[in-house]
Amino acid sequence: MALTREQMAQRVARELEDGFYVNLGIGIPTLVANYIPEGVDVMLQSENGLLGMGRFPTEEELDADMINAGKQTVTARPGAAIFSSAESFAMIRGGHVDLTVLGAFEVDQEGNIASWMVPGKLIKGMGGAMDLVAGAENIICTMTHASKHGESKLLEKCTLPLTGAGCINRVLTDLAYLEIKDGAFVLKERAPGVSVEEIIEKTAGKLVVPDHVPEMTFAD
Amino acid sequence: MAGFDKRVGSYAEAMEGIEDGMTVLAGGFGLCGIPENLIAEIKRRGVKNLTVASNNCGVDGFGLGVLLEDRQISKIFASYVGENALFEQQMLNDEIEVILTPQGTLAEKMRAGGAGIPAFYTATGYGTPIGEGKEVREFNGRHYILEEALVGDFAIVKGWKADRYGNVVYRHTAQNFNPLAATAGKITVVEVEEIVEPGELEPSQIHTPGIYVDRIIQGTFEKRIEKRTLHS
């Protein structure tokens, strides 16, 4: 069975380490905040200028001056800091964020990512995504492995305009967890009940399959 | 206005001197921390052919979105323009030129403009459509593109509190692009919720020192919330 969005978030959350500063993109990455492991303290960075993003506000706490990068109302946790957009992107570009999680349309075996523009469709903008992928050492891309029509999104070469070149090293799809290394996807784990054959079939880029590919496990 | 007293008495006075074809840098992220009354004054004046630099372009009927109604903006630097039907329509009809700019690059363009740095190298956008046609240099084995700074004929800024000297503090995440825009306007206009007596703001807590600010006005703000999201 392919992973649900919640399971994808759960799996990514296992990569969080105590003391990490983390930037979570919009969509599945945002859900990762719901699964931070016990005993692990992370500070969430929101690129509009907040380090230490807290939960959503109660009615009483609601404040128009307190939003996240998705423009949702939020709170700041104790120990948070607030700063300008230039300071925020100095942190991002300067490589100070320990882990970035973001979605993508396509990723290729060279670590290129396309996530912001489909030619012929309305272009809304890249927001902070280009800065995030250019600045982070450690990025996990979350995406479905193939389109609704079964076309692979893990490619030899991205077909869409890039968000960043050679910057992605880990991908979590609904079918598998993979690393990108030396011009190939390396299959590290598969979703429960998903066969290696299915992953091979749905991966258009070069795929390295180790002898043993463990199945992910999830508590009920 | 006399000496260091930057206060002006009306919004008309606050935007005095804005003309067709000028460049305006605006603070704000989404609808958070936008200079809503200064924008309304630009609308009232009906100036056209403006080049605007702002992270977003408001929504239909609010924020910078109101300047689209009478086609006052001809060119915009922004990182994300998604929330606005009128904007989409003008973009599709080529009535507005959109220079999509990565958010961190846009912030740095304003910071550099205010700091007297004409251009800077960044890895952001290298190998993407944003890097096309721009100078590339390699430093320590990595590729960087040259991005030019932005300065405005006007900068329009929303602060929380200011004193008459133009020292400004921002409230929470309404800071965003505001202190950057504030540094990069030939004329920087700041509207705030409260003007306090000099000395009331702690000197070490000032976000925008008064040297950057030309005009200060106190206003009232709607502070519309774009995505009201509550704890469940």
Tab-separated table of N, CA, C and O in Angstrom, chain A residues 3-15 22-33 99-107 113-115 133 138-146 153-154 168-178 180 216:
chain	number	residue	atom	x	y	z
A	3	LEU	N	1.955	4.959	0.922
A	3	LEU	CA	1.823	5.675	2.185
A	3	LEU	C	0.754	6.748	2.070
A	3	LEU	O	0.596	7.370	1.010
A	4	THR	N	0.054	6.992	3.193
A	4	THR	CA	-0.845	8.148	3.257
A	4	THR	C	0.013	9.390	3.497
A	4	THR	O	1.204	9.295	3.821
A	5	ARG	N	-0.616	10.543	3.349
A	5	ARG	CA	0.098	11.802	3.638
A	5	ARG	C	0.612	11.810	5.076
A	5	ARG	O	1.726	12.247	5.348
A	6	GLU	N	-0.210	11.298	5.985
A	6	GLU	CA	0.185	11.281	7.405
A	6	GLU	C	1.379	10.361	7.622
A	6	GLU	O	2.289	10.662	8.378
A	7	GLN	N	1.354	9.210	6.946
A	7	GLN	CA	2.482	8.281	7.089
A	7	GLN	C	3.765	8.868	6.489
A	7	GLN	O	4.854	8.675	7.032
A	8	MET	N	3.616	9.602	5.400
A	8	MET	CA	4.795	10.254	4.818
A	8	MET	C	5.382	11.246	5.812
A	8	MET	O	6.602	11.292	6.026
A	9	ALA	N	4.495	12.013	6.444
A	9	ALA	CA	4.957	12.984	7.446
A	9	ALA	C	5.632	12.263	8.620
A	9	ALA	O	6.677	12.689	9.111
A	10	GLN	N	5.032	11.142	9.039
A	10	GLN	CA	5.591	10.351	10.137
A	10	GLN	C	6.993	9.853	9.803
A	10	GLN	O	7.894	9.875	10.630
A	11	ARG	N	7.148	9.374	8.574
A	11	ARG	CA	8.449	8.834	8.168
A	11	ARG	C	9.516	9.930	8.129
A	11	ARG	O	10.638	9.744	8.597
A	12	VAL	N	9.146	11.092	7.578
A	12	VAL	CA	10.102	12.211	7.530
A	12	VAL	C	10.498	12.622	8.946
A	12	VAL	O	11.670	12.913	9.225
A	13	ALA	N	9.514	12.603	9.843
A	13	ALA	CA	9.776	13.056	11.224
A	13	ALA	C	10.863	12.229	11.902
A	13	ALA	O	11.538	12.704	12.813
A	14	ARG	N	11.056	10.990	11.468
A	14	ARG	CA	12.113	10.162	12.049
A	14	ARG	C	13.510	10.677	11.724
A	14	ARG	O	14.491	10.258	12.322
A	15	GLU	N	13.598	11.547	10.752
A	15	GLU	CA	14.896	12.127	10.387
A	15	GLU	C	15.235	13.357	11.238
A	15	GLU	O	16.314	13.919	11.115
A	22	VAL	N	14.659	23.536	11.645
A	22	VAL	CA	14.021	22.870	10.514
A	22	VAL	C	13.074	23.823	9.780
A	22	VAL	O	12.311	24.549	10.419
A	23	ASN	N	13.139	23.827	8.468
A	23	ASN	CA	12.157	24.571	7.676
A	23	ASN	C	11.240	23.581	6.965
A	23	ASN	O	11.722	22.708	6.231
A	24	LEU	N	9.954	23.701	7.190
A	24	LEU	CA	8.969	22.805	6.583
A	24	LEU	C	8.174	23.557	5.526
A	24	LEU	O	7.600	24.605	5.814
A	25	GLY	N	8.149	23.041	4.328
A	25	GLY	CA	7.380	23.665	3.249
A	25	GLY	C	5.887	23.436	3.411
A	25	GLY	O	5.424	22.845	4.381
A	26	ILE	N	5.139	23.892	2.400
A	26	ILE	CA	3.681	23.804	2.439
A	26	ILE	C	3.243	22.412	1.983
A	26	ILE	O	3.900	21.786	1.156
A	27	GLY	N	2.133	21.901	2.547
A	27	GLY	CA	1.614	20.583	2.165
A	27	GLY	C	2.055	19.512	3.148
A	27	GLY	O	2.045	19.741	4.360
A	28	ILE	N	2.468	18.366	2.624
A	28	ILE	CA	2.885	17.251	3.485
A	28	ILE	C	3.989	17.683	4.471
A	28	ILE	O	3.929	17.326	5.653
A	29	PRO	N	4.982	18.467	4.019
A	29	PRO	CA	6.025	18.878	4.973
A	29	PRO	C	5.462	19.537	6.238
A	29	PRO	O	5.971	19.316	7.343
A	30	THR	N	4.403	20.329	6.082
A	30	THR	CA	3.797	20.994	7.244
A	30	THR	C	3.311	19.979	8.276
A	30	THR	O	3.388	20.208	9.478
A	31	LEU	N	2.830	18.824	7.785
A	31	LEU	CA	2.293	17.791	8.682
A	31	LEU	C	3.382	17.151	9.554
A	31	LEU	O	3.082	16.546	10.590
A	32	VAL	N	4.638	17.293	9.120
A	32	VAL	CA	5.751	16.688	9.876
A	32	VAL	C	5.759	17.195	11.320
A	32	VAL	O	6.089	16.455	12.251
A	33	ALA	N	5.348	18.445	11.496
A	33	ALA	CA	5.339	19.043	12.835
A	33	ALA	C	4.444	18.276	13.805
A	33	ALA	O	4.626	18.359	15.026
A	99	LEU	N	17.722	21.171	8.511
A	99	LEU	CA	16.945	20.302	7.626
A	99	LEU	C	15.820	21.092	6.972
A	99	LEU	O	15.117	21.856	7.640
A	100	THR	N	15.678	20.905	5.680
A	100	THR	CA	14.587	21.518	4.923
A	100	THR	C	13.750	20.393	4.318
A	100	THR	O	14.300	19.452	3.751
A	101	VAL	N	12.439	20.498	4.469
A	101	VAL	CA	11.547	19.498	3.876
A	101	VAL	C	10.617	20.237	2.920
A	101	VAL	O	9.958	21.204	3.318
A	102	LEU	N	10.594	19.828	1.675
A	102	LEU	CA	9.699	20.507	0.735
A	102	LEU	C	9.167	19.563	-0.336
A	102	LEU	O	9.719	18.485	-0.553
A	103	GLY	N	8.099	19.958	-0.952
A	103	GLY	CA	7.468	19.159	-1.992
A	103	GLY	C	8.093	19.439	-3.350
A	103	GLY	O	8.873	20.373	-3.503
A	104	ALA	N	7.779	18.593	-4.342
A	104	ALA	CA	8.327	18.791	-5.685
A	104	ALA	C	7.405	18.164	-6.715
A	104	ALA	O	6.641	17.243	-6.424
A	105	PHE	N	7.484	18.670	-7.967
A	105	PHE	CA	6.813	18.032	-9.111
A	105	PHE	C	7.687	16.901	-9.655
A	105	PHE	O	7.202	15.845	-10.024
A	106	GLU	N	8.994	17.180	-9.717
A	106	GLU	CA	9.955	16.225	-10.288
A	106	GLU	C	11.290	16.359	-9.563
A	106	GLU	O	11.678	17.448	-9.146
A	107	VAL	N	11.979	15.224	-9.459
A	107	VAL	CA	13.362	15.218	-8.971
A	107	VAL	C	14.128	14.300	-9.911
A	107	VAL	O	13.567	13.337	-10.434
A	113	ILE	N	15.844	19.653	-8.848
A	113	ILE	CA	14.447	19.668	-8.413
A	113	ILE	C	13.653	20.685	-9.231
A	113	ILE	O	14.129	21.788	-9.491
A	114	ALA	N	12.428	20.292	-9.610
A	114	ALA	CA	11.480	21.200	-10.267
A	114	ALA	C	10.228	21.228	-9.408
A	114	ALA	O	9.636	20.184	-9.159
A	115	SER	N	9.867	22.404	-8.943
A	115	SER	CA	8.749	22.456	-7.993
A	115	SER	C	7.906	23.714	-8.103
A	115	SER	O	7.008	23.928	-7.305
A	133	VAL	N	16.392	25.686	-1.419
A	133	VAL	CA	17.142	24.569	-2.006
A	133	VAL	C	18.597	24.947	-2.284
A	133	VAL	O	19.481	24.100	-2.244
A	138	ASN	N	20.949	19.867	3.642
A	138	ASN	CA	20.206	18.683	4.008
A	138	ASN	C	18.734	18.885	3.668
A	138	ASN	O	18.027	19.591	4.374
A	139	ILE	N	18.316	18.302	2.570
A	139	ILE	CA	16.948	18.519	2.092
A	139	ILE	C	16.259	17.179	1.901
A	139	ILE	O	16.859	16.248	1.349
A	140	ILE	N	15.034	17.063	2.362
A	140	ILE	CA	14.218	15.896	2.022
A	140	ILE	C	13.058	16.390	1.165
A	140	ILE	O	12.348	17.332	1.531
A	141	CYS	N	12.898	15.753	0.020
A	141	CYS	CA	11.811	16.075	-0.879
A	141	CYS	C	10.678	15.103	-0.640
A	141	CYS	O	10.896	13.897	-0.642
A	142	THR	N	9.460	15.594	-0.446
A	142	THR	CA	8.313	14.704	-0.315
A	142	THR	C	7.429	14.868	-1.542
A	142	THR	O	7.140	15.984	-1.960
A	143	MET	N	7.035	13.743	-2.119
A	143	MET	CA	6.254	13.792	-3.361
A	143	MET	C	5.646	12.416	-3.639
A	143	MET	O	6.080	11.427	-3.040
A	144	THR	N	4.662	12.387	-4.522
A	144	THR	CA	4.197	11.071	-4.954
A	144	THR	C	5.201	10.524	-5.975
A	144	THR	O	5.837	11.287	-6.696
A	145	HIS	N	5.337	9.204	-5.987
A	145	HIS	CA	6.363	8.590	-6.824
A	145	HIS	C	6.057	8.754	-8.312
A	145	HIS	O	6.952	8.939	-9.131
A	146	ALA	N	4.773	8.685	-8.629
A	146	ALA	CA	4.336	8.788	-10.031
A	146	ALA	C	3.071	9.637	-10.091
A	146	ALA	O	2.384	9.832	-9.094
A	153	LYS	N	7.896	10.435	-11.460
A	153	LYS	CA	8.377	11.788	-11.137
A	153	LYS	C	9.830	11.760	-10.693
A	153	LYS	O	10.401	12.798	-10.362
A	154	LEU	N	10.405	10.557	-10.648
A	154	LEU	CA	11.820	10.397	-10.317
A	154	LEU	C	12.543	10.088	-11.624
A	154	LEU	O	12.480	8.967	-12.131
A	168	ILE	N	19.342	18.191	-4.167
A	168	ILE	CA	18.506	17.274	-3.398
A	168	ILE	C	19.278	15.977	-3.133
A	168	ILE	O	19.877	15.395	-4.041
A	169	ASN	N	19.283	15.534	-1.877
A	169	ASN	CA	19.965	14.262	-1.591
A	169	ASN	C	19.049	13.176	-1.025
A	169	ASN	O	19.451	12.017	-0.943
A	170	ARG	N	17.834	13.535	-0.631
A	170	ARG	CA	16.923	12.511	-0.125
A	170	ARG	C	15.501	12.751	-0.621
A	170	ARG	O	15.043	13.891	-0.672
A	171	VAL	N	14.813	11.684	-0.938
A	171	VAL	CA	13.436	11.782	-1.435
A	171	VAL	C	12.574	10.777	-0.693
A	171	VAL	O	12.937	9.601	-0.568
A	172	LEU	N	11.451	11.248	-0.174
A	172	LEU	CA	10.463	10.315	0.355
A	172	LEU	C	9.233	10.399	-0.530
A	172	LEU	O	8.628	11.465	-0.672
A	173	THR	N	8.881	9.269	-1.140
A	173	THR	CA	7.657	9.241	-1.941
A	173	THR	C	6.623	8.405	-1.195
A	173	THR	O	6.885	7.879	-0.110
A	174	ASP	N	5.458	8.271	-1.801
A	174	ASP	CA	4.428	7.428	-1.178
A	174	ASP	C	4.792	5.948	-1.285
A	174	ASP	O	4.164	5.118	-0.629
A	175	LEU	N	5.816	5.629	-2.067
A	175	LEU	CA	6.210	4.229	-2.227
A	175	LEU	C	7.544	3.880	-1.588
A	175	LEU	O	7.781	2.712	-1.244
A	176	ALA	N	8.431	4.870	-1.462
A	176	ALA	CA	9.798	4.517	-1.065
A	176	ALA	C	10.548	5.693	-0.459
A	176	ALA	O	10.167	6.869	-0.643
A	177	TYR	N	11.608	5.342	0.269
A	177	TYR	CA	12.557	6.322	0.764
A	177	TYR	C	13.858	6.088	0.015
A	177	TYR	O	14.354	4.947	-0.034
A	178	LEU	N	14.368	7.134	-0.622
A	178	LEU	CA	15.540	6.979	-1.479
A	178	LEU	C	16.585	8.050	-1.189
A	178	LEU	O	16.244	9.156	-0.749
A	180	ILE	N	19.874	10.149	-3.084
A	180	ILE	CA	20.451	10.427	-4.405
A	180	ILE	C	21.958	10.516	-4.223
A	180	ILE	O	22.449	11.309	-3.406
A	216	MET	N	9.154	-0.152	5.575
A	216	MET	CA	8.889	0.810	6.676
A	216	MET	C	7.835	0.222	7.601
A	216	MET	O	6.946	-0.504	7.160
